[in-house]
Coordinates of C-alpha atoms in Angstrom, one line a residue:
M1 CA 10.4 10.5 -15.3
G2 CA 7.3 8.7 -16.5
Q3 CA 6.5 5.0 -16.5
Q4 CA 8.4 2.9 -19.0
R5 CA 6.3 0.2 -20.6
Q6 CA 8.6 -2.7 -19.8
L7 CA 6.4 -5.7 -19.1
G8 CA 5.2 -8.2 -21.7
L9 CA 2.5 -10.9 -21.5
W10 CA 4.6 -13.5 -19.8
A11 CA 6.0 -11.0 -17.3
L12 CA 2.4 -9.9 -16.5
M13 CA 1.2 -13.5 -16.1
A14 CA 4.2 -14.2 -13.8
A15 CA 3.3 -11.2 -11.7
I16 CA -0.2 -12.6 -11.2
I17 CA 0.9 -16.2 -10.6
G18 CA 3.8 -15.0 -8.5
S19 CA 1.6 -12.9 -6.2
V20 CA -1.4 -15.3 -6.2
I21 CA 0.5 -18.6 -5.7
G22 CA 2.4 -17.7 -2.6
G23 CA 2.3 -19.2 0.9
A24 CA -1.4 -19.9 0.7
A25 CA -1.0 -22.8 -1.8
F26 CA 1.4 -24.7 0.5
N27 CA -1.0 -24.7 3.5
L28 CA -4.2 -25.3 1.6
P29 CA -4.6 -28.9 2.7
K30 CA -4.8 -27.9 6.3
D31 CA -6.6 -24.6 5.9
M32 CA -9.4 -26.0 3.8
A33 CA -9.7 -29.2 6.0
S34 CA -10.0 -27.0 9.1
A35 CA -13.0 -25.2 7.6
A36 CA -14.9 -27.9 5.8
N37 CA -15.4 -31.6 4.8
S38 CA -14.9 -32.9 1.3
G39 CA -18.3 -32.0 -0.1
A40 CA -18.3 -28.5 1.3
V41 CA -14.7 -27.9 0.0
M42 CA -15.8 -28.7 -3.5
I43 CA -18.8 -26.4 -3.2
A44 CA -16.5 -23.6 -1.8
W45 CA -14.2 -23.9 -4.8
L46 CA -17.1 -23.8 -7.2
I47 CA -18.4 -20.6 -5.6
T48 CA -14.9 -19.1 -5.4
G49 CA -14.1 -20.1 -9.0
A50 CA -17.3 -18.5 -10.3
G51 CA -16.9 -15.4 -8.2
M52 CA -13.2 -14.9 -9.1
V53 CA -13.9 -15.5 -12.8
M54 CA -16.5 -12.7 -12.6
L55 CA -14.0 -10.4 -10.9
A56 CA -11.3 -11.2 -13.5
L57 CA -13.8 -10.5 -16.3
V58 CA -14.6 -7.2 -14.6
F59 CA -10.9 -6.3 -14.5
Q60 CA -10.5 -7.4 -18.1
N61 CA -13.5 -5.4 -19.3
L62 CA -12.4 -2.2 -17.4
T63 CA -8.9 -2.4 -18.8
L64 CA -10.3 -2.6 -22.3
R65 CA -13.0 0.1 -21.9
K66 CA -11.0 2.4 -19.7
G67 CA -7.5 1.9 -20.9
E68 CA -6.5 5.4 -19.8
L69 CA -7.0 4.4 -16.1
T70 CA -3.6 2.8 -15.6
G71 CA -3.8 2.7 -11.8
G72 CA -6.3 -0.2 -12.0
I73 CA -8.3 -0.7 -8.8
Y74 CA -7.5 2.8 -7.4
S75 CA -8.3 4.5 -10.7
Y76 CA -11.6 2.8 -11.1
A77 CA -12.8 3.9 -7.7
R78 CA -11.8 7.5 -8.2
A79 CA -13.2 7.7 -11.7
G80 CA -16.5 6.2 -10.6
F81 CA -17.1 7.7 -7.1
G82 CA -14.8 10.7 -6.6
A83 CA -11.6 11.7 -4.8
F84 CA -12.5 10.5 -1.3
I85 CA -13.7 7.0 -2.3
G86 CA -10.7 6.8 -4.7
F87 CA -8.3 7.7 -1.9
N88 CA -9.8 5.0 0.4
S89 CA -9.5 2.4 -2.4
A90 CA -5.8 3.3 -2.9
W91 CA -5.1 3.4 0.8
G92 CA -7.0 0.2 1.5
Y93 CA -5.3 -1.7 -1.3
W94 CA -1.9 -0.4 -0.2
I95 CA -2.4 -1.4 3.5
A96 CA -3.9 -4.8 2.4
S97 CA -0.8 -5.4 0.2
I98 CA 1.5 -4.5 3.1
L99 CA -0.4 -6.9 5.4
G100 CA 0.0 -9.6 2.7
L101 CA 3.8 -9.0 2.7
V102 CA 3.8 -9.2 6.5
S103 CA 1.9 -12.5 6.6
F104 CA 4.7 -14.2 4.6
I105 CA 7.2 -13.7 7.4
P106 CA 5.9 -16.1 10.1
L107 CA 5.1 -18.7 7.4
L108 CA 8.6 -18.4 5.9
F109 CA 10.4 -18.9 9.2
S110 CA 8.1 -21.7 10.5
T111 CA 9.2 -23.4 7.2
L112 CA 12.8 -22.7 7.8
N113 CA 12.4 -24.3 11.2
Y114 CA 12.3 -27.6 9.4
F115 CA 15.9 -27.1 8.6
Y116 CA 17.0 -24.7 11.4
P117 CA 15.1 -25.3 14.6
I118 CA 16.2 -22.0 16.0
F119 CA 13.2 -20.3 14.3
G120 CA 10.5 -22.2 16.2
E121 CA 7.0 -21.6 14.9
G122 CA 8.1 -18.4 13.1
N123 CA 7.1 -15.9 15.8
N124 CA 10.2 -15.8 18.0
L125 CA 13.1 -13.2 18.1
P126 CA 15.3 -15.0 15.5
S127 CA 12.3 -15.0 13.2
L128 CA 11.8 -11.3 13.8
L129 CA 15.4 -10.5 13.0
G130 CA 15.3 -12.7 10.0
G131 CA 12.1 -11.2 8.8
T132 CA 13.6 -7.7 9.0
L133 CA 16.6 -8.8 6.9
F134 CA 14.2 -10.4 4.4
V135 CA 12.1 -7.2 4.0
W136 CA 15.2 -5.0 3.4
A137 CA 16.9 -7.4 1.1
F138 CA 13.8 -7.2 -1.2
H139 CA 13.7 -3.5 -0.8
F140 CA 17.2 -3.1 -2.3
L141 CA 16.4 -5.7 -5.0
V142 CA 13.4 -3.7 -6.2
M143 CA 15.5 -0.5 -6.1
R144 CA 17.5 -2.0 -8.9
G145 CA 14.5 -1.7 -11.2
V146 CA 11.0 -2.9 -11.9
K147 CA 12.0 -4.7 -15.1
E148 CA 14.9 -6.5 -13.4
A149 CA 12.7 -7.5 -10.4
A150 CA 10.0 -8.8 -12.8
F151 CA 12.6 -11.0 -14.4
V152 CA 13.7 -12.4 -11.1
N153 CA 10.0 -13.0 -10.3
F154 CA 9.6 -14.9 -13.5
I155 CA 12.4 -17.3 -12.5
T156 CA 11.1 -17.8 -9.0
T157 CA 7.6 -18.5 -10.4
I158 CA 8.9 -21.4 -12.4
G159 CA 11.0 -22.6 -9.4
K160 CA 8.0 -22.8 -7.1
L161 CA 5.6 -24.3 -9.6
M162 CA 7.8 -27.4 -10.0
P163 CA 7.3 -28.9 -6.5
I164 CA 3.6 -28.1 -6.7
F165 CA 3.2 -30.0 -9.9
I166 CA 5.2 -32.9 -8.4
F167 CA 3.0 -32.9 -5.4
I168 CA -0.2 -33.0 -7.5
I169 CA 1.2 -36.0 -9.5
F170 CA 1.9 -38.0 -6.4
L171 CA -1.5 -37.1 -5.0
V172 CA -3.3 -38.5 -8.1
F173 CA -1.6 -41.9 -7.6
A174 CA -2.1 -41.9 -3.8
F175 CA -5.7 -40.8 -3.8
H176 CA -8.2 -43.1 -2.1
R177 CA -11.9 -42.8 -2.8
G178 CA -12.7 -44.4 0.6
I179 CA -10.9 -41.7 2.5
F180 CA -12.3 -38.9 0.4
F181 CA -16.0 -40.0 0.7
T182 CA -15.8 -40.8 4.4
D183 CA -18.1 -38.3 6.2
F184 CA -18.4 -36.5 2.9
W185 CA -20.8 -33.8 4.2
G186 CA -19.9 -33.8 7.9
N187 CA -21.7 -35.2 11.0
G188 CA -22.6 -38.3 9.0
S189 CA -25.5 -36.7 7.0
F190 CA -26.4 -34.1 4.5
S191 CA -27.5 -30.7 5.9
W192 CA -27.6 -27.4 4.0
T193 CA -27.2 -25.5 7.2
L194 CA -24.0 -27.3 8.1
I195 CA -22.7 -27.2 4.6
M196 CA -23.3 -23.5 4.1
K197 CA -21.6 -22.8 7.5
Q198 CA -18.5 -24.8 6.3
V199 CA -18.5 -23.0 3.0
K200 CA -18.8 -19.6 4.8
D201 CA -15.9 -20.6 7.1
S202 CA -13.7 -21.4 4.2
M203 CA -14.3 -18.2 2.2
L204 CA -11.4 -16.2 3.7
V205 CA -9.1 -19.1 2.9
T206 CA -10.1 -19.2 -0.7
L207 CA -10.1 -15.4 -1.1
W208 CA -6.6 -15.2 0.3
A209 CA -5.5 -17.8 -2.1
F210 CA -6.6 -15.5 -5.0
V211 CA -5.6 -12.1 -3.7
G212 CA -3.2 -10.7 -6.3
I213 CA -5.3 -11.7 -9.3
E214 CA -5.6 -8.0 -10.1
G215 CA -1.8 -7.8 -10.4
A216 CA -1.7 -7.2 -14.1
V217 CA -4.3 -4.5 -13.8
V218 CA -2.3 -2.6 -11.2
L219 CA 0.8 -2.9 -13.4
S220 CA -1.1 -2.0 -16.6
G221 CA 0.7 1.3 -16.9
R222 CA 4.0 -0.6 -17.3
A223 CA 2.6 -3.2 -19.9
K224 CA 4.1 -3.2 -23.4
R225 CA 0.7 -3.9 -24.9
H226 CA -2.5 -3.0 -23.1
R227 CA -4.4 -5.9 -24.5
D228 CA -2.0 -8.3 -22.6
V229 CA -3.4 -7.1 -19.3
G230 CA -6.9 -8.7 -19.6
T231 CA -5.4 -11.9 -21.2
A232 CA -2.9 -12.3 -18.4
T233 CA -5.6 -11.8 -15.8
V234 CA -8.1 -14.4 -17.1
F235 CA -5.5 -17.1 -18.0
G236 CA -3.6 -16.5 -14.7
L237 CA -6.9 -17.0 -12.8
L238 CA -8.0 -20.2 -14.6
G239 CA -4.6 -21.8 -14.2
T240 CA -4.3 -20.9 -10.6
L241 CA -7.9 -22.1 -9.8
L242 CA -7.1 -25.6 -11.3
V243 CA -4.0 -25.9 -9.2
Y244 CA -5.7 -24.9 -6.0
M245 CA -8.6 -27.3 -6.5
L246 CA -6.3 -30.2 -7.2
I247 CA -4.2 -29.5 -4.1
S248 CA -7.1 -29.2 -1.6
I249 CA -9.5 -31.8 -3.0
L250 CA -6.9 -34.5 -3.7
S251 CA -5.3 -34.1 -0.3
L252 CA -8.7 -35.1 1.3
G253 CA -8.3 -38.4 -0.5
V254 CA -4.9 -39.1 1.1
L255 CA -5.4 -38.1 4.7
S256 CA -8.6 -37.7 6.7
R257 CA -9.9 -34.3 7.6
E258 CA -8.9 -34.8 11.2
Q259 CA -5.3 -35.8 10.1
L260 CA -5.0 -32.8 7.8
Q261 CA -6.2 -30.4 10.5
A262 CA -3.5 -31.7 12.9
L263 CA -0.6 -31.2 10.5
P264 CA 2.1 -28.5 11.1
E265 CA 2.6 -25.7 8.6
P266 CA 3.2 -26.0 5.7
S267 CA 0.8 -28.9 5.6
M268 CA 1.6 -29.7 1.9
A269 CA 5.0 -30.9 3.0
Y270 CA 3.7 -33.4 5.5
V271 CA 1.1 -34.7 3.1
L272 CA 3.8 -35.5 0.6
A273 CA 6.0 -36.9 3.3
K274 CA 3.2 -39.3 4.2
I275 CA 3.2 -40.5 0.6
V276 CA 6.9 -40.7 -0.4
G277 CA 8.8 -40.2 2.9
P278 CA 11.0 -37.4 4.3
W279 CA 12.4 -36.2 1.0
G280 CA 8.9 -35.1 0.1
A281 CA 8.8 -32.7 3.0
V282 CA 12.3 -31.3 2.0
L283 CA 11.1 -30.7 -1.6
I284 CA 8.0 -28.9 -0.5
N285 CA 9.7 -26.8 2.1
V286 CA 12.3 -25.7 -0.4
G287 CA 9.6 -25.0 -2.9
L288 CA 7.7 -22.9 -0.3
I289 CA 10.8 -20.9 0.5
I290 CA 11.2 -20.1 -3.2
S291 CA 7.5 -19.4 -3.4
I292 CA 7.5 -16.9 -0.6
A293 CA 10.5 -15.2 -2.0
G294 CA 8.8 -14.9 -5.4
A295 CA 5.4 -13.9 -3.9
M296 CA 7.0 -11.1 -1.7
L297 CA 8.7 -9.8 -4.8
S298 CA 5.5 -9.7 -6.8
W299 CA 3.6 -8.1 -3.9
I300 CA 6.2 -5.4 -3.5
L301 CA 5.9 -4.6 -7.2
L302 CA 2.1 -4.3 -6.8
T303 CA 2.3 -2.5 -3.5
I304 CA 4.5 0.4 -4.6
E305 CA 2.6 1.1 -7.7
I306 CA -0.7 2.2 -6.1
P307 CA 0.7 5.2 -4.1
Y308 CA 2.8 6.1 -7.2
V309 CA -0.3 6.4 -9.4
A310 CA -2.4 8.0 -6.7
A311 CA 0.3 10.7 -6.3
Q312 CA -0.1 11.5 -10.0
D313 CA -3.7 12.4 -9.3
G314 CA -2.9 14.4 -6.2
M315 CA -4.3 11.9 -3.8
F316 CA -1.0 11.1 -2.2
P317 CA 1.9 13.5 -1.6
R318 CA 3.8 14.5 -4.8
S319 CA 7.0 12.9 -3.4
F320 CA 5.5 9.5 -4.1
M321 CA 5.9 10.2 -7.8
R322 CA 9.6 10.3 -7.5
E323 CA 11.5 7.5 -9.4
N324 CA 15.2 6.6 -9.3
R325 CA 17.3 6.0 -12.4
K326 CA 15.9 2.5 -12.7
N327 CA 12.3 3.9 -12.9
T328 CA 11.4 2.4 -9.5
P329 CA 9.0 4.6 -7.5
I330 CA 11.6 5.1 -4.8
V331 CA 9.6 7.1 -2.2
S332 CA 6.7 4.7 -2.5
L333 CA 9.1 1.8 -2.0
W334 CA 10.7 3.4 1.1
W335 CA 7.4 4.1 2.8
T336 CA 6.2 0.6 1.9
S337 CA 9.2 -1.0 3.4
L338 CA 9.1 1.1 6.5
I339 CA 5.4 0.4 7.2
T340 CA 6.0 -3.3 6.4
E341 CA 8.7 -3.4 9.0
A342 CA 6.5 -1.6 11.6
F343 CA 3.8 -4.2 11.0
V344 CA 6.3 -7.1 11.3
I345 CA 7.2 -5.8 14.7
I346 CA 3.6 -5.3 15.8
V347 CA 2.6 -8.7 14.7
H348 CA 5.6 -10.2 16.5
F349 CA 4.7 -8.6 19.8
S350 CA 1.0 -9.2 19.5
A351 CA 1.6 -12.9 18.7
S352 CA -0.7 -12.7 15.7
T353 CA -0.7 -15.8 13.5
Y354 CA -0.2 -16.2 9.8
Q355 CA -3.9 -16.9 9.4
A356 CA -5.0 -13.8 11.3
V357 CA -2.8 -11.5 9.3
Y358 CA -3.8 -12.9 5.9
S359 CA -7.5 -12.7 7.0
M360 CA -7.1 -9.0 7.7
A361 CA -5.4 -8.5 4.3
S362 CA -8.2 -10.3 2.5
V363 CA -10.9 -8.2 4.1
A364 CA -9.0 -5.0 3.5
V365 CA -8.7 -5.7 -0.2
L366 CA -12.3 -6.6 -0.6
I367 CA -13.4 -3.0 -0.5
P368 CA -11.3 -2.0 -3.6
Y369 CA -12.6 -5.2 -5.3
L370 CA -16.2 -4.2 -4.6
L371 CA -15.7 -0.6 -5.8
S372 CA -14.3 -1.9 -9.1
T373 CA -17.4 -4.1 -9.6
L374 CA -19.7 -1.1 -8.8
Y375 CA -17.8 1.0 -11.3
Q376 CA -18.5 -1.5 -14.0
L377 CA -22.2 -1.4 -13.1
K378 CA -22.1 2.4 -13.2
L379 CA -20.6 2.3 -16.7
V380 CA -23.4 -0.1 -17.8
K381 CA -26.1 2.2 -16.3
T382 CA -24.8 5.4 -17.9
G383 CA -23.9 3.7 -21.2
E384 CA -20.5 5.2 -21.2
T385 CA -18.2 3.4 -23.7
Y386 CA -21.1 1.1 -24.9
L387 CA -22.5 1.1 -28.4
N388 CA -25.1 -1.6 -28.1
D389 CA -27.4 -3.0 -25.5
K390 CA -26.2 -6.6 -25.9
D391 CA -22.8 -5.7 -24.4
K392 CA -24.5 -3.8 -21.6
V393 CA -26.6 -6.7 -20.6
R394 CA -23.6 -9.1 -20.6
D395 CA -21.4 -6.7 -18.6
G396 CA -24.2 -5.8 -16.3
L397 CA -24.7 -9.4 -15.4
I398 CA -21.0 -10.0 -14.9
G399 CA -20.7 -6.8 -12.7
F400 CA -23.8 -7.8 -10.6
L401 CA -22.5 -11.3 -9.9
A402 CA -19.0 -10.0 -9.1
A403 CA -20.5 -7.4 -6.7
L404 CA -22.7 -10.1 -5.1
Y405 CA -19.7 -12.3 -4.6
S406 CA -17.7 -9.5 -3.0
C407 CA -20.6 -8.7 -0.6
W408 CA -20.9 -12.4 0.3
L409 CA -17.2 -12.4 1.2
L410 CA -17.6 -9.4 3.5
Y411 CA -20.5 -11.2 5.2
A412 CA -18.4 -14.4 5.5
A413 CA -15.5 -12.5 7.0
G414 CA -17.4 -11.7 10.1
L415 CA -17.8 -8.6 12.2
D416 CA -14.5 -8.8 14.1
Y417 CA -12.3 -8.6 10.9
L418 CA -14.5 -5.9 9.5
L419 CA -14.0 -3.8 12.6
M420 CA -10.2 -4.3 12.6
V421 CA -10.0 -3.4 9.0
S422 CA -12.1 -0.2 9.5
S423 CA -9.5 1.0 12.0
L424 CA -6.9 0.7 9.3
Y425 CA -9.0 2.7 6.9
L426 CA -9.5 5.3 9.6
A427 CA -5.8 5.7 9.9
G428 CA -5.8 6.8 6.3
F429 CA -7.5 10.0 7.3
V430 CA -4.2 11.2 8.8
L431 CA -2.9 11.4 5.3
Y432 CA -6.1 12.4 3.4
I433 CA -7.2 15.4 5.5
P434 CA -3.9 17.3 5.5
M435 CA -3.6 16.6 1.7
Q436 CA -7.0 18.1 1.1
L437 CA -6.5 21.1 3.4
S438 CA -3.0 21.9 1.9
R439 CA -4.6 22.1 -1.6
K440 CA -7.6 24.0 -0.4
R441 CA -10.1 21.3 -1.4
K442 CA -13.3 20.2 0.3
L443 CA -12.8 17.3 2.6
F444 CA -16.0 15.5 1.7
K445 CA -18.7 16.0 -0.9
G446 CA -22.2 14.6 -0.9
Q447 CA -22.3 11.0 0.1
D448 CA -18.7 11.1 1.2
W449 CA -19.9 12.4 4.6
L450 CA -21.8 9.2 5.2
V451 CA -18.9 7.1 4.2
A452 CA -16.5 9.1 6.4
L453 CA -18.9 8.8 9.4
A454 CA -19.2 5.0 8.9
I455 CA -15.5 4.5 8.7
S456 CA -14.9 6.8 11.8
G457 CA -17.6 5.1 13.9
A458 CA -16.5 1.6 13.1
G459 CA -12.8 2.5 13.4
I460 CA -13.1 4.2 16.8
A461 CA -15.3 1.3 18.1
A462 CA -12.6 -1.2 16.9
I463 CA -9.8 0.8 18.6
G464 CA -11.8 0.9 21.8
M465 CA -12.4 -2.8 21.7
I466 CA -8.8 -3.6 21.0
L467 CA -7.7 -1.4 24.0
T468 CA -10.1 -3.1 26.3
G469 CA -9.1 -6.6 25.1
N470 CA -12.5 -7.3 23.5
L471 CA -11.0 -7.5 20.0
S472 CA -7.7 -9.1 19.1
P473 CA -5.6 -8.1 16.1

């Protein structure tokens, strides 16, 4: 059974906001303060805002010019650079999305600890058992249908935005210029070297805050009207950017950077408690629980779509195309849930933190982002779909800036995370090679050999470093 076009503009926007505004928003005061002072935080958001707008415009442009590519990020990579690169984009996005799902678990149960101390910091045995129940509860909810799950996501999106808006309103009235401008640049003076280091350190935080902005593109095959995809992407981004900037910047005018760094998770709850008392923490913690529930639902919808579309192109096993009576890609859903559960267990026993898992997810998704920007540049160079030079110049500039931003993020991530993520990409060979051999296709063509060698070398090095204790997941 083929895809049914079930999702309208509001459902697509809810999918974006639901997946973007997840746990990250509720810990932004602490995460941003841990990386930078007030001045550098503002610069970081300006860079992130500009970069993400460029990425959103790339996604919008590609959906308009290549409307037949309904798999979004995966489809762009395959159309532009061949089967092997396309497979890696699909695999990388799938694994990144699963890591995103996994990262919600420790944050959720550290939040529940506010009400039920049995969960500790979200990384003990009760949290592991609760996380398992959580994963499978959402599994069976999504089994009931994509349209039904999208409706539930729309409701949870409204539910989680309410406490965030209340938080921002109280921040506006509690904001003190004196606190905000104290040690504005750090170390008591202005230094470009120090500022750029702070901005670089905050990049994975701001990237993670926006991972999911491509949600409407991934679900484009299920959109009622194709033009809604680009509209939902751009407006979803701009609204989310404004919310994030207000949360992190205004918080630095309520508590000092040192005070914000010392707050427990979720830091937003304790900032509001400082302003209005304990009921503020209760409100934010309840909002975060709703937010994580909605974000997990959105992420599952996105995650199961990529293997489903890749299977239609022969890049994943044909079984991933199978749908149930509710048009849910059922095999893709089962594998997603099983791998998510495996990662939840691995993260528990390796004692990895929420920040470590979301950083790996952010780096893993950067590769598909970069490939999408390079595909736009390729279309500009070849002139495909273009009728005049004016459009080519505009889209070429947008694609170049988006690619530059993606490369900057890879640099900012650091070598350790790049190595760990390369080991995850290497694991994809276990699926890719048998698929190609079973269909009597060449494993690699042309430049694919260089890419394969790079992934293999970095991945094997990462595994060796992990086994010897020189690299911690």
